[in-house]
PDB file of C-alpha atoms in Angstrom:
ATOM      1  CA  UNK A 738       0.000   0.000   0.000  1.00 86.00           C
ATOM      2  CA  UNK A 739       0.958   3.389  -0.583  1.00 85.00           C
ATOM      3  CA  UNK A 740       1.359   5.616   2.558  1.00 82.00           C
ATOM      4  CA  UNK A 741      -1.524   7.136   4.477  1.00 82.00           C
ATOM      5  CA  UNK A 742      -2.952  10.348   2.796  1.00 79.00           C
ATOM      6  CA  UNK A 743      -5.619  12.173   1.853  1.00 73.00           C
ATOM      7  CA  UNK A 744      -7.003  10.388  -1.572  1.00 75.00           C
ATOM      8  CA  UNK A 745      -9.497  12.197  -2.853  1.00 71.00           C
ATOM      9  CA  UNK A 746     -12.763  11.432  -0.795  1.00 71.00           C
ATOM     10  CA  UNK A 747     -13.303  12.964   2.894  1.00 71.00           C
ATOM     11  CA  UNK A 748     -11.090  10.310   5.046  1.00 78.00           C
ATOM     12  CA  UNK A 749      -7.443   9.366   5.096  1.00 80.00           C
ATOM     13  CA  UNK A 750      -7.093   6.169   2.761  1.00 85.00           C
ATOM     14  CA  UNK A 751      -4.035   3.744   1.937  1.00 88.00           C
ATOM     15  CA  UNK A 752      -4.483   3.876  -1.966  1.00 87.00           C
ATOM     16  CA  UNK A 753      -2.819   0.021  -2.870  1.00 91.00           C
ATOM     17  CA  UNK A 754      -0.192  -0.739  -5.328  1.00 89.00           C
ATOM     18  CA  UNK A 755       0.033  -2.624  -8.567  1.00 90.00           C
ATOM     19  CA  UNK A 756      -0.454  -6.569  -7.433  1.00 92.00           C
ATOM     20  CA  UNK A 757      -1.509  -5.722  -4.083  1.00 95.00           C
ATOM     21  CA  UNK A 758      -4.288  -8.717  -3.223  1.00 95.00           C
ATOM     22  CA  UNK A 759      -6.620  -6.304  -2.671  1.00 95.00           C
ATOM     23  CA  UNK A 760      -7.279  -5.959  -6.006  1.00 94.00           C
ATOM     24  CA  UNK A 761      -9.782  -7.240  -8.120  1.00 93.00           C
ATOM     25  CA  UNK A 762     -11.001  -9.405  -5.222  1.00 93.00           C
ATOM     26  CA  UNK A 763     -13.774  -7.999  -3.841  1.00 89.00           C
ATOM     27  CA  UNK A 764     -16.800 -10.341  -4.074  1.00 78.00           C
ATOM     28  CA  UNK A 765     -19.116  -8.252  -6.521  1.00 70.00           C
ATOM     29  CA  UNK A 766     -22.136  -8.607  -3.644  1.00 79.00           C
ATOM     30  CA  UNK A 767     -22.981  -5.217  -2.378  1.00 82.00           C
ATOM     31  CA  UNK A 768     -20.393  -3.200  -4.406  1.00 87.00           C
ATOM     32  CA  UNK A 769     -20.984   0.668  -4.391  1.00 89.00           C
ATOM     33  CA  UNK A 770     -21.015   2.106  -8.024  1.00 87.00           C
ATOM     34  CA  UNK A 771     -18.324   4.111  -6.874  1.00 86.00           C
ATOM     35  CA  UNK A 772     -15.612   4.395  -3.820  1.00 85.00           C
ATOM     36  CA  UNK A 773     -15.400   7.143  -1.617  1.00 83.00           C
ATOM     37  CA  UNK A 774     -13.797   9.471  -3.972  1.00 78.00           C
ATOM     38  CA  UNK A 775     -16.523   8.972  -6.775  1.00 77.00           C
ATOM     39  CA  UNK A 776     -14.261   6.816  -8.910  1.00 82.00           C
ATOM     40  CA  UNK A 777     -16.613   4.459 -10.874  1.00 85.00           C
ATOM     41  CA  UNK A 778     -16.341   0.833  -9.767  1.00 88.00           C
ATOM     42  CA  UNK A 779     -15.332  -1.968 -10.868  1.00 90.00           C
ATOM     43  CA  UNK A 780     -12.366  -0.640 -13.075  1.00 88.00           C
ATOM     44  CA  UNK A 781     -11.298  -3.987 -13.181  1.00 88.00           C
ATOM     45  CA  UNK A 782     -12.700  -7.675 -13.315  1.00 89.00           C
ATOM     46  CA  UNK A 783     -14.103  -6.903  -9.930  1.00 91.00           C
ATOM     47  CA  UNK A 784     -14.647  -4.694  -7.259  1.00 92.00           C
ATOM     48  CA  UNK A 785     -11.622  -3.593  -4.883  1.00 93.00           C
ATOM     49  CA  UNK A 786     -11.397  -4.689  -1.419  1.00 93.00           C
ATOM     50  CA  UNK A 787     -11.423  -0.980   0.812  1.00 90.00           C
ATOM     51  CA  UNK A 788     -12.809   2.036  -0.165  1.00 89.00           C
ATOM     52  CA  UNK A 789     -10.274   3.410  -3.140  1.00 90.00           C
ATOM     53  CA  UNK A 790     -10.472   1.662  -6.599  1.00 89.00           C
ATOM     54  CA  UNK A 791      -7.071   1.054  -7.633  1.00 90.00           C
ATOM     55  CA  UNK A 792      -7.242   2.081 -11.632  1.00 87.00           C
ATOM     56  CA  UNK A 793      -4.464   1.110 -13.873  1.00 85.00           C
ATOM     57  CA  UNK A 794      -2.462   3.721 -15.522  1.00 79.00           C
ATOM     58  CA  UNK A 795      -4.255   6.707 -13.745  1.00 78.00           C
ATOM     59  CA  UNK A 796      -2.162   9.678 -12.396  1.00 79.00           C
ATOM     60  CA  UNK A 797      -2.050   9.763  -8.885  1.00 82.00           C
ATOM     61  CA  UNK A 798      -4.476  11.924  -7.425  1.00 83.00           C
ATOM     62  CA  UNK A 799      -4.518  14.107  -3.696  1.00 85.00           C
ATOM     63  CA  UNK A 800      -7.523  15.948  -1.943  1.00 86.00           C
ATOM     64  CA  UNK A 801      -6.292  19.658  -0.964  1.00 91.00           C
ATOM     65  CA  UNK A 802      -8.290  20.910   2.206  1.00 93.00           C
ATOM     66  CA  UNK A 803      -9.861  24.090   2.785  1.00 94.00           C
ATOM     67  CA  UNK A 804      -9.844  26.002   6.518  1.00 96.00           C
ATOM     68  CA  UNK A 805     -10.830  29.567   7.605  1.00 95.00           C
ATOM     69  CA  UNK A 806      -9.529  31.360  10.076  1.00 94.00           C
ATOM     70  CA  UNK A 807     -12.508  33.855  11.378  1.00 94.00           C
ATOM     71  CA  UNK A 808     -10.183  36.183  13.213  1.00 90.00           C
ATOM     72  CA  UNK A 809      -7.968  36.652  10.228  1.00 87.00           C
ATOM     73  CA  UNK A 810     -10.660  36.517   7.872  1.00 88.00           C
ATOM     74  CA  UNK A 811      -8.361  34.271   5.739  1.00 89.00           C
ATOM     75  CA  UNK A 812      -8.950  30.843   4.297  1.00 92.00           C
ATOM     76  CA  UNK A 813      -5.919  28.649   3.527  1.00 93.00           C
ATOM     77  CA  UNK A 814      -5.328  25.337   1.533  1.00 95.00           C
ATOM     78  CA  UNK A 815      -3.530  22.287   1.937  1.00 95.00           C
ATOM     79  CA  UNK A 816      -2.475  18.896   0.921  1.00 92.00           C
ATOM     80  CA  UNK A 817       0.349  18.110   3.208  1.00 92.00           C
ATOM     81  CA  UNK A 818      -0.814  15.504   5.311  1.00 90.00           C
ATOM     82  CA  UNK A 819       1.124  17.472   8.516  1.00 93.00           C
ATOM     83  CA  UNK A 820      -0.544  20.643   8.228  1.00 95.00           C
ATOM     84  CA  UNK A 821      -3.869  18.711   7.648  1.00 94.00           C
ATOM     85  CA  UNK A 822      -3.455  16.770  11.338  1.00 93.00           C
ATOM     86  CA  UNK A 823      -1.625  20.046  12.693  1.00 96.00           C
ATOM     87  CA  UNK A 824      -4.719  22.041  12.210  1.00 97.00           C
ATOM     88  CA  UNK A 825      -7.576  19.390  12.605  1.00 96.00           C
ATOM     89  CA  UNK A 826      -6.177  18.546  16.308  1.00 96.00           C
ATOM     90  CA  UNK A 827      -6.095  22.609  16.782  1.00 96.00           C
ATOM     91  CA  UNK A 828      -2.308  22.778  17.057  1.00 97.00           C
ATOM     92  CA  UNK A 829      -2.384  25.455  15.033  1.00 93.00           C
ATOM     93  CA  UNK A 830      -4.785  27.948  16.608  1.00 94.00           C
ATOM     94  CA  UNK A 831      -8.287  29.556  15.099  1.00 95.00           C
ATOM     95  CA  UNK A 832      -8.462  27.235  12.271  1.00 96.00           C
ATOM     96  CA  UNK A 833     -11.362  25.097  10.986  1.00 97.00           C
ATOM     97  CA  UNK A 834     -11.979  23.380   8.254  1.00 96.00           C
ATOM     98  CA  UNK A 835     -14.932  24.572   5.631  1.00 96.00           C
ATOM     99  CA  UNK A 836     -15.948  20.994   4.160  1.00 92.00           C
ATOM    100  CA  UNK A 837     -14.505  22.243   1.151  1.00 91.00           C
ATOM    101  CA  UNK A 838     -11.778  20.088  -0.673  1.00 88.00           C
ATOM    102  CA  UNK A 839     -10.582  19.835  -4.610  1.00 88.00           C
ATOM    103  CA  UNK A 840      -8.306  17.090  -5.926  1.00 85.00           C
ATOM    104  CA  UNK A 841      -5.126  17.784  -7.392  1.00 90.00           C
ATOM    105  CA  UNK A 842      -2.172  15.746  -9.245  1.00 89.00           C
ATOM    106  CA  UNK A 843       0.608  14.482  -6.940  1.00 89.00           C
ATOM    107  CA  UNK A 844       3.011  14.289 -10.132  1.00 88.00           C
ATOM    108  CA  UNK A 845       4.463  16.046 -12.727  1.00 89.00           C
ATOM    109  CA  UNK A 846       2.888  15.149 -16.618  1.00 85.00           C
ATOM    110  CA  UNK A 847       1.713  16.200 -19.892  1.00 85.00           C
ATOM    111  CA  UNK A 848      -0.120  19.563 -19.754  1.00 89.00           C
ATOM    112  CA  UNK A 849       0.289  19.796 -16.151  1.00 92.00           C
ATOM    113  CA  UNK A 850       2.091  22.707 -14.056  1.00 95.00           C
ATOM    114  CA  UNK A 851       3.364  22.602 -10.619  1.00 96.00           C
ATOM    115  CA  UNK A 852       1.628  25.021  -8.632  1.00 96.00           C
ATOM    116  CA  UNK A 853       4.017  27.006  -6.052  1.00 97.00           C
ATOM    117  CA  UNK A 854       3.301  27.484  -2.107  1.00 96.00           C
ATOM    118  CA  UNK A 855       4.057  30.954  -1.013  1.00 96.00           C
ATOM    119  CA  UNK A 856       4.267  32.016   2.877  1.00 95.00           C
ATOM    120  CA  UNK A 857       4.827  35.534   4.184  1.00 93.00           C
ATOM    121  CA  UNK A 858       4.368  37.749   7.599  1.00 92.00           C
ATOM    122  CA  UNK A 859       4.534  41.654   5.701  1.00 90.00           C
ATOM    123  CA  UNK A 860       0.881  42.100   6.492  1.00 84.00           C
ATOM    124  CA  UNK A 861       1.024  41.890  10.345  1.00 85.00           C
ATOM    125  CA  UNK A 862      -0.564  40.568  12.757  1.00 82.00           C
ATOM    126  CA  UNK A 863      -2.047  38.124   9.785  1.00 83.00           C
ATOM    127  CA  UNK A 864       0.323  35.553   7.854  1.00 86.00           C
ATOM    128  CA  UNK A 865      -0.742  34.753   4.863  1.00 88.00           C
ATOM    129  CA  UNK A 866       0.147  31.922   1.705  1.00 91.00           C
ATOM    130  CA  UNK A 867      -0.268  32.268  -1.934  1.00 91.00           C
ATOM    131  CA  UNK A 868      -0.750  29.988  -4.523  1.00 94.00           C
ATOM    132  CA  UNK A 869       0.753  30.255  -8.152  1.00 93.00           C
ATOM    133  CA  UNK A 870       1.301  27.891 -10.995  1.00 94.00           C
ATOM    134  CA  UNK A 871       4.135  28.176 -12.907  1.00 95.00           C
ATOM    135  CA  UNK A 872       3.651  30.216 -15.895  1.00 91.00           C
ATOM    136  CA  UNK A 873       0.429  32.002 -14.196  1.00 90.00           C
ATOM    137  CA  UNK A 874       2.089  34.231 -11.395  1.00 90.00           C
ATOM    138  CA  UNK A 875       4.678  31.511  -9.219  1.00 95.00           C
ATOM    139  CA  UNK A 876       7.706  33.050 -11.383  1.00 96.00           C
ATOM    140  CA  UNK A 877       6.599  37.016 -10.221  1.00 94.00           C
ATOM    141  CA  UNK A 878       5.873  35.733  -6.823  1.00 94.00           C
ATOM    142  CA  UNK A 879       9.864  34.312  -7.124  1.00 96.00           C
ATOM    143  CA  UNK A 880      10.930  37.534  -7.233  1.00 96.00           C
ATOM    144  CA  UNK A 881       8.950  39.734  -4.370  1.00 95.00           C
ATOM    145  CA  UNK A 882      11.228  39.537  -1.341  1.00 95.00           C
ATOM    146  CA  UNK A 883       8.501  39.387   1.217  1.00 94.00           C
ATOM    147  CA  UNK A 884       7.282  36.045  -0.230  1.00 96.00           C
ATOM    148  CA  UNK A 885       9.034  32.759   1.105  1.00 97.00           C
ATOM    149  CA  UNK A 886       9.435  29.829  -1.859  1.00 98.00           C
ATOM    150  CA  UNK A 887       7.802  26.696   0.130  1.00 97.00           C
ATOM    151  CA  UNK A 888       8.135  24.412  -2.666  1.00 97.00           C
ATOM    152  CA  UNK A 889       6.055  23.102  -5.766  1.00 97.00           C
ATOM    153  CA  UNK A 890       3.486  21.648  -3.912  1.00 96.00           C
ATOM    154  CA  UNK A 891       0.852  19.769  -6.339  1.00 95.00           C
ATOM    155  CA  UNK A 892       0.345  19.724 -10.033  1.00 94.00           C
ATOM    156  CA  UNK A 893      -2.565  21.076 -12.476  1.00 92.00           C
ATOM    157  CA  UNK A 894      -3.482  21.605 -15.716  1.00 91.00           C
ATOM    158  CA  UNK A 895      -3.387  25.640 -16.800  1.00 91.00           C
ATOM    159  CA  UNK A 896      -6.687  27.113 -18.463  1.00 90.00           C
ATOM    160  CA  UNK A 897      -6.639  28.066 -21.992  1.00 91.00           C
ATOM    161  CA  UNK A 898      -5.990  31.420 -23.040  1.00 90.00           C
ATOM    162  CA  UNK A 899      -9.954  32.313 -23.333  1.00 92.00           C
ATOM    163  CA  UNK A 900     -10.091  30.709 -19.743  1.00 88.00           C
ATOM    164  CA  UNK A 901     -11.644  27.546 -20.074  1.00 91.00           C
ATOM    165  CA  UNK A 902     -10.608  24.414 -18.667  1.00 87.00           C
ATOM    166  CA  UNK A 903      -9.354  21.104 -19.962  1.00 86.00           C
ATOM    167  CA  UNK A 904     -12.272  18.624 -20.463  1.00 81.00           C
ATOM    168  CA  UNK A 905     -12.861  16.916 -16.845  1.00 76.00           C
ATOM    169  CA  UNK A 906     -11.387  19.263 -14.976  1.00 81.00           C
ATOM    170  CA  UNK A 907     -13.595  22.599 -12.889  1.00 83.00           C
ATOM    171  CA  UNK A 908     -12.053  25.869 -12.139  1.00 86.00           C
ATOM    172  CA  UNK A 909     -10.871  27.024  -9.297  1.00 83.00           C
ATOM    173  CA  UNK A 910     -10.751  30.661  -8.328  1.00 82.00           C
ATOM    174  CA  UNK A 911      -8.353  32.438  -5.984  1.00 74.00           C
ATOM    175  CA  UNK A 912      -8.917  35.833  -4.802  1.00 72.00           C
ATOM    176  CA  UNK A 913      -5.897  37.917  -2.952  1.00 65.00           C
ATOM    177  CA  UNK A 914      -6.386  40.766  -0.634  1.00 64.00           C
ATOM    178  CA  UNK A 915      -2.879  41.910  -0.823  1.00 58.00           C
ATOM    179  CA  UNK A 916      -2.432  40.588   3.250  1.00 49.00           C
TER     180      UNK A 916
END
């Protein structure tokens, strides 16, 4: 199995590897038309055992996490698994998740861009993070001094130039209040 993370779906899941038993072996009686992220099921010759469908040749997929902050006024997003269990056992003070979640790629591939984590403290008392792909505002972000590089932190597709997305994939909107 693949390590503990968040899947795609609302719970931590183990996704499972290529020849892991698990697959293919369900019994077929009582299998949900889907598992818990909405991946259609069987994609096999039968149903998984668990609740993720393993699927053959698919890019590996992550759930990012959405959490406000009412004091700030600030909503932030992640798919690290640390900040996810930092800030769900209140470790990390005034924030609570909104039920809100997208999936992202975990992986670099065709058409996709790795989207850049910002951090910064200029706008005291608040913190804040920003979020960039590469080729759509990480590379300007590079160069403002009061932004910290955190890393390329997931993968996704860019819209075309009229804005659209690729087919199967949803927008997703960011707003920035400059702090």
């Amino acid at each position: 199995f693949a390590a503990l993370a968040y899947n795609g779906g609302f719970t931590l899941t183990r996704m499972p590897l290529p020849g892991n038993p698990v697959i293919d072996n369900g019994t077929g009686i009582g299998c949900p038309g889907t598992d818990q992220r909405g991946v259609p099921r069987p994609s096999g010759l039968a149903c998984d055992v668990g609740a993720v469908e393993y699927v053959a040749g698919a890019p590996d997929v992550g759930a990012v996490v959405e959490y406000f902050h009412a004091g700030f006024g600030h909503y932030f997003i992640s798919l690290s698994l640390d900040d996810i269990l930092r800030l769900d056992a209140g470790l990390i003070v005034g924030w609570t998740r909104t039920g809100e979640q997208f999936s992202v790629y975990l992986g670099a591939g065709a058409n996709l861009a790795a989207v850049c984590r910002f951090f910064t403290v200029a706008f005291p008392p608040k913190s804040s993070h920003f979020y960039a792909p590469r080729g759509l505002g990480c590379e300007g972000t590079l160069q403002n001094n009061n932004w910290i590089f955190e890393g390329d932190v997931f993968y996704s597709p860019l819209p075309a130039a009229n804005g659209t997305c690729p087919t199967g994939h949803l927008p997703i909107y960011r707003l920035y209040n400059a702090g």
